[in-house]
PDB file of C-alpha atoms and ligand atoms in Angstrom:
ATOM      1  CA  MET H   1     -10.908  72.916 -60.968  1.00  0.00           C
ATOM      2  CA  ILE H   2     -10.067  70.889 -57.890  1.00  0.00           C
ATOM      3  CA  SER H   3      -9.106  67.268 -58.508  1.00  0.00           C
ATOM      4  CA  ILE H   4      -9.506  64.969 -55.485  1.00  0.00           C
ATOM      5  CA  GLU H   5      -6.874  62.724 -57.080  1.00  0.00           C
ATOM      6  CA  THR H   6      -4.207  65.343 -56.351  1.00  0.00           C
ATOM      7  CA  PHE H   7      -4.900  64.993 -52.607  1.00  0.00           C
ATOM      8  CA  PHE H   8      -4.202  61.251 -52.780  1.00  0.00           C
ATOM      9  CA  LYS H   9      -0.598  62.033 -53.725  1.00  0.00           C
ATOM     10  CA  ILE H  10       0.048  63.420 -50.231  1.00  0.00           C
ATOM     11  CA  SER H  11       1.613  60.757 -48.005  1.00  0.00           C
ATOM     12  CA  TYR H  12       0.279  60.164 -44.507  1.00  0.00           C
ATOM     13  CA  GLY H  13       0.689  57.728 -41.660  1.00  0.00           C
ATOM     14  CA  LEU H  14      -2.072  56.163 -39.580  1.00  0.00           C
ATOM     15  CA  TYR H  15      -2.228  56.668 -35.839  1.00  0.00           C
ATOM     16  CA  VAL H  16      -4.424  56.149 -32.824  1.00  0.00           C
ATOM     17  CA  VAL H  17      -5.083  59.548 -31.251  1.00  0.00           C
ATOM     18  CA  SER H  18      -6.391  59.169 -27.713  1.00  0.00           C
ATOM     19  CA  SER H  19      -7.405  61.163 -24.674  1.00  0.00           C
ATOM     20  CA  LYS H  20      -9.025  60.863 -21.286  1.00  0.00           C
ATOM     21  CA  LEU H  21     -11.659  62.798 -19.379  1.00  0.00           C
ATOM     22  CA  GLY H  22     -12.507  61.582 -15.863  1.00  0.00           C
ATOM     23  CA  ASP H  23     -12.864  57.819 -16.172  1.00  0.00           C
ATOM     24  CA  LYS H  24     -13.579  57.932 -19.897  1.00  0.00           C
ATOM     25  CA  LEU H  25     -10.829  56.785 -22.236  1.00  0.00           C
ATOM     26  CA  ASN H  26     -11.272  57.185 -25.963  1.00  0.00           C
ATOM     27  CA  GLY H  27      -9.306  57.182 -29.171  1.00  0.00           C
ATOM     28  CA  TYR H  28      -9.735  57.148 -32.932  1.00  0.00           C
ATOM     29  CA  ILE H  29      -7.714  56.451 -36.052  1.00  0.00           C
ATOM     30  CA  SER H  30      -6.196  59.552 -37.587  1.00  0.00           C
ATOM     31  CA  ASN H  31      -4.046  60.183 -40.620  1.00  0.00           C
ATOM     32  CA  THR H  32      -3.588  63.874 -39.848  1.00  0.00           C
ATOM     33  CA  VAL H  33      -0.834  63.949 -37.269  1.00  0.00           C
ATOM     34  CA  PHE H  34       2.255  65.977 -38.059  1.00  0.00           C
ATOM     35  CA  GLN H  35       5.176  67.558 -36.296  1.00  0.00           C
ATOM     36  CA  VAL H  36       5.094  71.340 -36.498  1.00  0.00           C
ATOM     37  CA  THR H  37       8.192  72.342 -34.475  1.00  0.00           C
ATOM     38  CA  SER H  38      11.160  70.541 -32.965  1.00  0.00           C
ATOM     39  CA  LYS H  39      12.150  73.178 -30.376  1.00  0.00           C
ATOM     40  CA  PRO H  40      10.028  72.589 -28.426  1.00  0.00           C
ATOM     41  CA  PRO H  41       8.691  69.351 -29.958  1.00  0.00           C
ATOM     42  CA  GLN H  42       5.095  70.087 -30.956  1.00  0.00           C
ATOM     43  CA  PHE H  43       2.593  68.131 -33.021  1.00  0.00           C
ATOM     44  CA  ALA H  44      -0.662  69.116 -34.688  1.00  0.00           C
ATOM     45  CA  ILE H  45      -3.698  66.878 -35.029  1.00  0.00           C
ATOM     46  CA  ALA H  46      -6.864  67.637 -37.020  1.00  0.00           C
ATOM     47  CA  CYS H  47      -9.925  66.192 -35.324  1.00  0.00           C
ATOM     48  CA  SER H  48     -13.515  66.213 -36.629  1.00  0.00           C
ATOM     49  CA  LYS H  49     -15.953  68.149 -34.465  1.00  0.00           C
ATOM     50  CA  ASP H  50     -18.298  65.127 -34.809  1.00  0.00           C
ATOM     51  CA  ASN H  51     -15.667  62.948 -33.231  1.00  0.00           C
ATOM     52  CA  TYR H  52     -16.238  62.066 -29.585  1.00  0.00           C
ATOM     53  CA  THR H  53     -12.480  62.204 -28.885  1.00  0.00           C
ATOM     54  CA  SER H  54     -12.482  65.790 -30.138  1.00  0.00           C
ATOM     55  CA  GLU H  55     -14.901  66.739 -27.379  1.00  0.00           C
ATOM     56  CA  ILE H  56     -12.758  64.935 -24.804  1.00  0.00           C
ATOM     57  CA  ILE H  57      -9.534  66.648 -25.944  1.00  0.00           C
ATOM     58  CA  LYS H  58     -11.255  70.041 -25.902  1.00  0.00           C
ATOM     59  CA  GLN H  59     -12.125  69.558 -22.254  1.00  0.00           C
ATOM     60  CA  SER H  60      -9.072  67.650 -21.005  1.00  0.00           C
ATOM     61  CA  ASN H  61      -6.465  69.556 -23.045  1.00  0.00           C
ATOM     62  CA  VAL H  62      -4.365  66.424 -23.421  1.00  0.00           C
ATOM     63  CA  PHE H  63      -3.879  63.830 -26.137  1.00  0.00           C
ATOM     64  CA  ALA H  64      -1.548  60.983 -26.986  1.00  0.00           C
ATOM     65  CA  VAL H  65      -0.569  59.525 -30.352  1.00  0.00           C
ATOM     66  CA  SER H  66       0.245  55.829 -30.877  1.00  0.00           C
ATOM     67  CA  ILE H  67       1.976  54.964 -34.159  1.00  0.00           C
ATOM     68  CA  LEU H  68       0.478  51.883 -35.811  1.00  0.00           C
ATOM     69  CA  SER H  69       2.498  49.048 -37.290  1.00  0.00           C
ATOM     70  CA  ARG H  70       1.921  48.084 -40.918  1.00  0.00           C
ATOM     71  CA  GLU H  71       0.799  44.699 -39.591  1.00  0.00           C
ATOM     72  CA  ALA H  72      -1.823  46.219 -37.274  1.00  0.00           C
ATOM     73  CA  ARG H  73      -4.673  43.757 -36.728  1.00  0.00           C
ATOM     74  CA  PRO H  74      -7.940  44.542 -38.527  1.00  0.00           C
ATOM     75  CA  ASP H  75      -9.854  44.782 -35.256  1.00  0.00           C
ATOM     76  CA  ILE H  76      -7.653  47.692 -34.161  1.00  0.00           C
ATOM     77  CA  ILE H  77      -8.631  49.616 -37.292  1.00  0.00           C
ATOM     78  CA  GLY H  78     -12.225  48.391 -36.909  1.00  0.00           C
ATOM     79  CA  THR H  79     -12.560  49.412 -33.271  1.00  0.00           C
ATOM     80  CA  PHE H  80     -10.718  52.729 -33.296  1.00  0.00           C
ATOM     81  CA  GLY H  81     -11.625  53.742 -36.844  1.00  0.00           C
ATOM     82  CA  TYR H  82     -15.212  52.692 -37.302  1.00  0.00           C
ATOM     83  CA  LYS H  83     -16.873  52.514 -33.890  1.00  0.00           C
ATOM     84  CA  SER H  84     -17.916  55.346 -31.598  1.00  0.00           C
ATOM     85  CA  GLY H  85     -16.560  55.624 -28.075  1.00  0.00           C
ATOM     86  CA  LYS H  86     -20.109  56.562 -27.073  1.00  0.00           C
ATOM     87  CA  ASP H  87     -21.132  52.937 -27.764  1.00  0.00           C
ATOM     88  CA  VAL H  88     -18.067  50.941 -26.721  1.00  0.00           C
ATOM     89  CA  ASP H  89     -15.022  51.226 -24.491  1.00  0.00           C
ATOM     90  CA  LYS H  90     -12.505  51.023 -27.294  1.00  0.00           C
ATOM     91  CA  PHE H  91      -9.468  50.324 -25.106  1.00  0.00           C
ATOM     92  CA  ASP H  92     -11.201  47.435 -23.282  1.00  0.00           C
ATOM     93  CA  SER H  93     -10.069  44.725 -25.681  1.00  0.00           C
ATOM     94  CA  PHE H  94      -6.473  45.917 -26.119  1.00  0.00           C
ATOM     95  CA  ASN H  95      -3.265  46.327 -24.138  1.00  0.00           C
ATOM     96  CA  TYR H  96      -2.589  49.911 -23.237  1.00  0.00           C
ATOM     97  CA  LYS H  97      -0.923  51.985 -20.592  1.00  0.00           C
ATOM     98  CA  THR H  98      -1.618  55.344 -19.076  1.00  0.00           C
ATOM     99  CA  ALA H  99       0.780  58.098 -20.107  1.00  0.00           C
ATOM    100  CA  GLN H 100       1.769  61.058 -17.897  1.00  0.00           C
ATOM    101  CA  THR H 101      -1.169  63.224 -18.971  1.00  0.00           C
ATOM    102  CA  GLY H 102      -3.583  60.390 -18.173  1.00  0.00           C
ATOM    103  CA  ALA H 103      -4.216  59.681 -21.867  1.00  0.00           C
ATOM    104  CA  PRO H 104      -4.065  55.965 -22.773  1.00  0.00           C
ATOM    105  CA  VAL H 105      -1.473  54.773 -25.275  1.00  0.00           C
ATOM    106  CA  LEU H 106      -2.041  51.622 -27.303  1.00  0.00           C
ATOM    107  CA  LEU H 107       0.623  48.937 -26.912  1.00  0.00           C
ATOM    108  CA  ASP H 108      -0.755  46.356 -29.393  1.00  0.00           C
ATOM    109  CA  ASP H 109       0.751  46.609 -32.895  1.00  0.00           C
ATOM    110  CA  THR H 110       2.270  50.030 -32.319  1.00  0.00           C
ATOM    111  CA  LEU H 111       5.865  51.203 -32.820  1.00  0.00           C
ATOM    112  CA  ALA H 112       5.976  54.207 -30.524  1.00  0.00           C
ATOM    113  CA  TRP H 113       3.801  56.731 -28.762  1.00  0.00           C
ATOM    114  CA  PHE H 114       3.991  60.291 -27.543  1.00  0.00           C
ATOM    115  CA  ASP H 115       2.021  62.163 -24.957  1.00  0.00           C
ATOM    116  CA  CYS H 116       1.008  65.818 -25.377  1.00  0.00           C
ATOM    117  CA  GLU H 117      -0.481  68.794 -23.605  1.00  0.00           C
ATOM    118  CA  VAL H 118      -2.593  71.040 -25.819  1.00  0.00           C
ATOM    119  CA  VAL H 119      -1.062  74.507 -26.196  1.00  0.00           C
ATOM    120  CA  GLU H 120      -3.277  75.916 -28.968  1.00  0.00           C
ATOM    121  CA  THR H 121      -6.613  75.028 -30.536  1.00  0.00           C
ATOM    122  CA  TYR H 122      -7.740  76.383 -33.907  1.00  0.00           C
ATOM    123  CA  ASP H 123     -11.252  76.097 -35.283  1.00  0.00           C
ATOM    124  CA  VAL H 124     -10.847  75.220 -38.981  1.00  0.00           C
ATOM    125  CA  GLY H 125     -14.519  74.650 -39.833  1.00  0.00           C
ATOM    126  CA  THR H 126     -15.473  70.973 -39.749  1.00  0.00           C
ATOM    127  CA  HIS H 127     -12.386  70.133 -37.690  1.00  0.00           C
ATOM    128  CA  LEU H 128     -10.431  71.384 -34.698  1.00  0.00           C
ATOM    129  CA  LEU H 129      -6.694  71.685 -35.077  1.00  0.00           C
ATOM    130  CA  PHE H 130      -5.000  70.942 -31.762  1.00  0.00           C
ATOM    131  CA  ILE H 131      -1.329  71.816 -31.259  1.00  0.00           C
ATOM    132  CA  GLY H 132       0.249  69.659 -28.563  1.00  0.00           C
ATOM    133  CA  SER H 133       3.571  70.005 -26.808  1.00  0.00           C
ATOM    134  CA  VAL H 134       5.219  66.608 -26.253  1.00  0.00           C
ATOM    135  CA  ILE H 135       5.924  65.869 -22.585  1.00  0.00           C
ATOM    136  CA  ASP H 136       6.826  62.179 -22.893  1.00  0.00           C
ATOM    137  CA  SER H 137       7.409  59.583 -25.604  1.00  0.00           C
ATOM    138  CA  GLU H 138       8.673  56.022 -25.961  1.00  0.00           C
ATOM    139  CA  LEU H 139       9.458  53.316 -28.508  1.00  0.00           C
ATOM    140  CA  THR H 140       7.485  50.112 -27.890  1.00  0.00           C
ATOM    141  CA  GLY H 141      10.237  47.826 -29.208  1.00  0.00           C
ATOM    142  CA  ASN H 142       8.163  46.709 -32.213  1.00  0.00           C
ATOM    143  CA  THR H 143      10.427  47.203 -35.232  1.00  0.00           C
ATOM    144  CA  ASP H 144       7.876  46.719 -38.039  1.00  0.00           C
ATOM    145  CA  GLU H 145       7.363  49.408 -40.645  1.00  0.00           C
ATOM    146  CA  PRO H 146       4.869  52.125 -39.729  1.00  0.00           C
ATOM    147  CA  LEU H 147       1.448  51.857 -41.366  1.00  0.00           C
ATOM    148  CA  THR H 148       0.979  54.477 -44.055  1.00  0.00           C
ATOM    149  CA  TYR H 149      -2.307  55.693 -45.460  1.00  0.00           C
ATOM    150  CA  ALA H 150      -1.184  54.628 -48.951  1.00  0.00           C
ATOM    151  CA  TYR H 151      -0.517  51.073 -47.749  1.00  0.00           C
ATOM    152  CA  TYR H 152      -3.890  51.003 -46.015  1.00  0.00           C
ATOM    153  CA  ARG H 153      -5.665  52.206 -49.159  1.00  0.00           C
ATOM    154  CA  ASP H 154      -3.730  50.248 -51.773  1.00  0.00           C
ATOM    155  CA  VAL H 155      -2.750  47.022 -50.036  1.00  0.00           C
ATOM    156  CA  LYS H 156      -5.277  46.668 -47.242  1.00  0.00           C
ATOM    157  CA  LYS H 157      -7.972  48.215 -49.498  1.00  0.00           C
ATOM    158  CA  GLY H 158      -9.271  50.415 -46.727  1.00  0.00           C
ATOM    159  CA  LYS H 159     -11.313  53.577 -47.117  1.00  0.00           C
ATOM    160  CA  ALA H 160     -11.284  56.712 -44.981  1.00  0.00           C
ATOM    161  CA  PRO H 161     -13.861  56.774 -42.167  1.00  0.00           C
ATOM    162  CA  LYS H 162     -16.593  59.400 -42.498  1.00  0.00           C
ATOM    163  CA  ASN H 163     -15.027  61.872 -40.040  1.00  0.00           C
ATOM    164  CA  ALA H 164     -11.531  61.789 -41.570  1.00  0.00           C
ATOM    165  CA  PRO H 165     -10.426  64.992 -43.326  1.00  0.00           C
ATOM    166  CA  THR H 166      -9.567  62.801 -46.322  1.00  0.00           C
ATOM    167  CA  TYR H 167     -12.984  61.070 -46.494  1.00  0.00           C
ATOM    168  CA  VAL H 168     -14.495  60.922 -49.984  1.00  0.00           C
ATOM    169  CA  ALA H 169     -18.231  60.156 -50.088  1.00  0.00           C
ATOM    170  CA  SER H 170     -18.115  58.567 -53.532  1.00  0.00           C
ATOM    171  CA  GLU H 171     -15.698  55.947 -52.258  1.00  0.00           C
ATOM    172  CA  MET H 172     -18.210  53.974 -50.238  1.00  0.00           C
ATOM    173  CA  PRO H 173     -18.679  51.796 -52.178  1.00  0.00           C
ATOM    174  CA  ASP H 174     -16.280  52.711 -54.964  1.00  0.00           C
ATOM    175  CA  ASN H 175     -16.769  52.390 -58.684  1.00  0.00           C
ATOM    176  CA  PRO H 176     -14.880  49.629 -60.435  1.00  0.00           C
ATOM    177  CA  GLU H 177     -14.443  50.150 -64.181  1.00  0.00           C
ATOM    178  CA  GLU H 178     -15.586  46.687 -65.134  1.00  0.00           C
ATOM    179  CA  THR H 179     -18.747  44.773 -64.348  1.00  0.00           C
ATOM    180  CA  PRO H 180     -17.960  41.718 -62.239  1.00  0.00           C
ATOM    181  CA  SER H 181     -19.476  38.393 -63.146  1.00  0.00           C
ATOM    182  CA  LEU H 182     -20.202  37.532 -59.508  1.00  0.00           C
ATOM    183  CA  PRO H 183     -21.827  40.183 -57.306  1.00  0.00           C
ATOM    184  CA  GLN H 184     -19.555  42.181 -55.044  1.00  0.00           C
ATOM    185  CA  TYR H 185     -20.405  43.005 -51.447  1.00  0.00           C
ATOM    186  CA  TYR H 186     -19.161  45.943 -49.410  1.00  0.00           C
ATOM    187  CA  CYS H 187     -18.505  46.336 -45.721  1.00  0.00           C
ATOM    188  CA  THR H 188     -21.048  48.778 -44.303  1.00  0.00           C
ATOM    189  CA  ALA H 189     -18.586  49.647 -41.529  1.00  0.00           C
ATOM    190  CA  CYS H 190     -15.478  50.535 -43.524  1.00  0.00           C
ATOM    191  CA  GLY H 191     -16.404  50.358 -47.218  1.00  0.00           C
ATOM    192  CA  HIS H 192     -14.062  47.470 -48.073  1.00  0.00           C
ATOM    193  CA  ILE H 193     -15.327  45.581 -51.120  1.00  0.00           C
ATOM    194  CA  TYR H 194     -15.336  41.801 -51.218  1.00  0.00           C
ATOM    195  CA  ASP H 195     -14.625  40.917 -54.813  1.00  0.00           C
ATOM    196  CA  PRO H 196     -15.261  37.218 -55.587  1.00  0.00           C
ATOM    197  CA  LYS H 197     -12.714  37.449 -58.419  1.00  0.00           C
ATOM    198  CA  GLU H 198      -9.975  38.121 -55.868  1.00  0.00           C
ATOM    199  CA  GLY H 199     -11.325  36.168 -52.902  1.00  0.00           C
ATOM    200  CA  ASP H 200      -9.513  36.821 -49.617  1.00  0.00           C
ATOM    201  CA  PRO H 201      -6.262  34.868 -49.901  1.00  0.00           C
ATOM    202  CA  ASP H 202      -4.961  36.163 -46.528  1.00  0.00           C
ATOM    203  CA  SER H 203      -7.875  34.363 -44.856  1.00  0.00           C
ATOM    204  CA  GLY H 204      -7.549  31.274 -47.039  1.00  0.00           C
ATOM    205  CA  ILE H 205     -10.423  32.222 -49.383  1.00  0.00           C
ATOM    206  CA  PRO H 206      -9.382  31.412 -52.955  1.00  0.00           C
ATOM    207  CA  PRO H 207     -10.226  33.661 -55.931  1.00  0.00           C
ATOM    208  CA  GLY H 208     -13.591  32.789 -57.451  1.00  0.00           C
ATOM    209  CA  THR H 209     -15.362  32.253 -54.102  1.00  0.00           C
ATOM    210  CA  PRO H 210     -18.850  33.819 -54.173  1.00  0.00           C
ATOM    211  CA  PHE H 211     -19.737  35.967 -51.161  1.00  0.00           C
ATOM    212  CA  GLU H 212     -22.507  33.530 -50.200  1.00  0.00           C
ATOM    213  CA  ALA H 213     -19.950  30.726 -49.932  1.00  0.00           C
ATOM    214  CA  LEU H 214     -17.779  32.537 -47.373  1.00  0.00           C
ATOM    215  CA  PRO H 215     -17.842  30.889 -43.935  1.00  0.00           C
ATOM    216  CA  ASP H 216     -20.164  32.545 -41.400  1.00  0.00           C
ATOM    217  CA  ASP H 217     -17.226  33.431 -39.166  1.00  0.00           C
ATOM    218  CA  TRP H 218     -15.387  35.215 -41.994  1.00  0.00           C
ATOM    219  CA  LYS H 219     -14.508  38.800 -41.044  1.00  0.00           C
ATOM    220  CA  CYS H 220     -13.841  41.952 -43.024  1.00  0.00           C
ATOM    221  CA  PRO H 221     -10.059  41.848 -43.644  1.00  0.00           C
ATOM    222  CA  VAL H 222      -9.818  45.617 -43.171  1.00  0.00           C
ATOM    223  CA  CYS H 223     -11.886  46.383 -40.076  1.00  0.00           C
ATOM    224  CA  GLY H 224     -12.843  42.988 -38.617  1.00  0.00           C
ATOM    225  CA  ALA H 225     -16.620  43.501 -39.096  1.00  0.00           C
ATOM    226  CA  ASP H 226     -18.789  40.361 -39.401  1.00  0.00           C
ATOM    227  CA  LYS H 227     -19.903  38.863 -42.698  1.00  0.00           C
ATOM    228  CA  SER H 228     -23.447  39.974 -41.794  1.00  0.00           C
ATOM    229  CA  ASP H 229     -22.237  43.592 -41.880  1.00  0.00           C
ATOM    230  CA  PHE H 230     -21.701  43.322 -45.647  1.00  0.00           C
ATOM    231  CA  ALA H 231     -24.280  44.502 -48.152  1.00  0.00           C
ATOM    232  CA  LEU H 232     -24.753  43.798 -51.838  1.00  0.00           C
ATOM    233  CA  LYS H 233     -23.028  46.370 -54.006  1.00  0.00           C
ATOM    234  CA  GLU H 234     -25.605  47.511 -56.581  1.00  0.00           C
TER     235      GLU H 234
HETATM  236 FE1   FE M 301     -14.810  46.543 -42.920  1.00  0.00          FE
END
């Protein structure tokens, strides 16, 4: 029997993986970035075939990885993790620079980046595994802790986007053991649950605040989606 819970014991970081094709820049949030060799320095990334960036990397043969800070703003996760580059220019609202390969690297709330040329591509079913050789890399000067997937799940209460290898369908919305007295609402973009019992202390919303009483300009603390993007959790 396969227990999904066992997979949650693997530790991961969270990164923006980006690429460029012609004038089109794109990137997405990935937790599957790992170093495979040090001589030469090579990294692997697993990228959903449904992901627009995947298509771009396949054609351009380049990608860059920007390492997110633990304090990364919700709109970074919201834009790169839960929106499609087919609908928006994701880099438009952020500071970035162009690396040697032409791939953009994110400078907001990141600790470091590296720039890669693809040397191998493996088809692993739903995803493509790209192996990239690092041709350039740099620290940004931000000395925060790196954002880990565990911190994102447990502290920021985030869920995996649909195209992530670690996505679990039953998580959106998830199943609390107890019945809440006030109705809970979930973010239709990222699956975050607003629980009136907890409120949203980071945004000054005290425990016990019903969803209806949240200010109209309140945003999802995980992905930055609007209050109107929340739906009643049945
Ligand atoms: Fe959200």
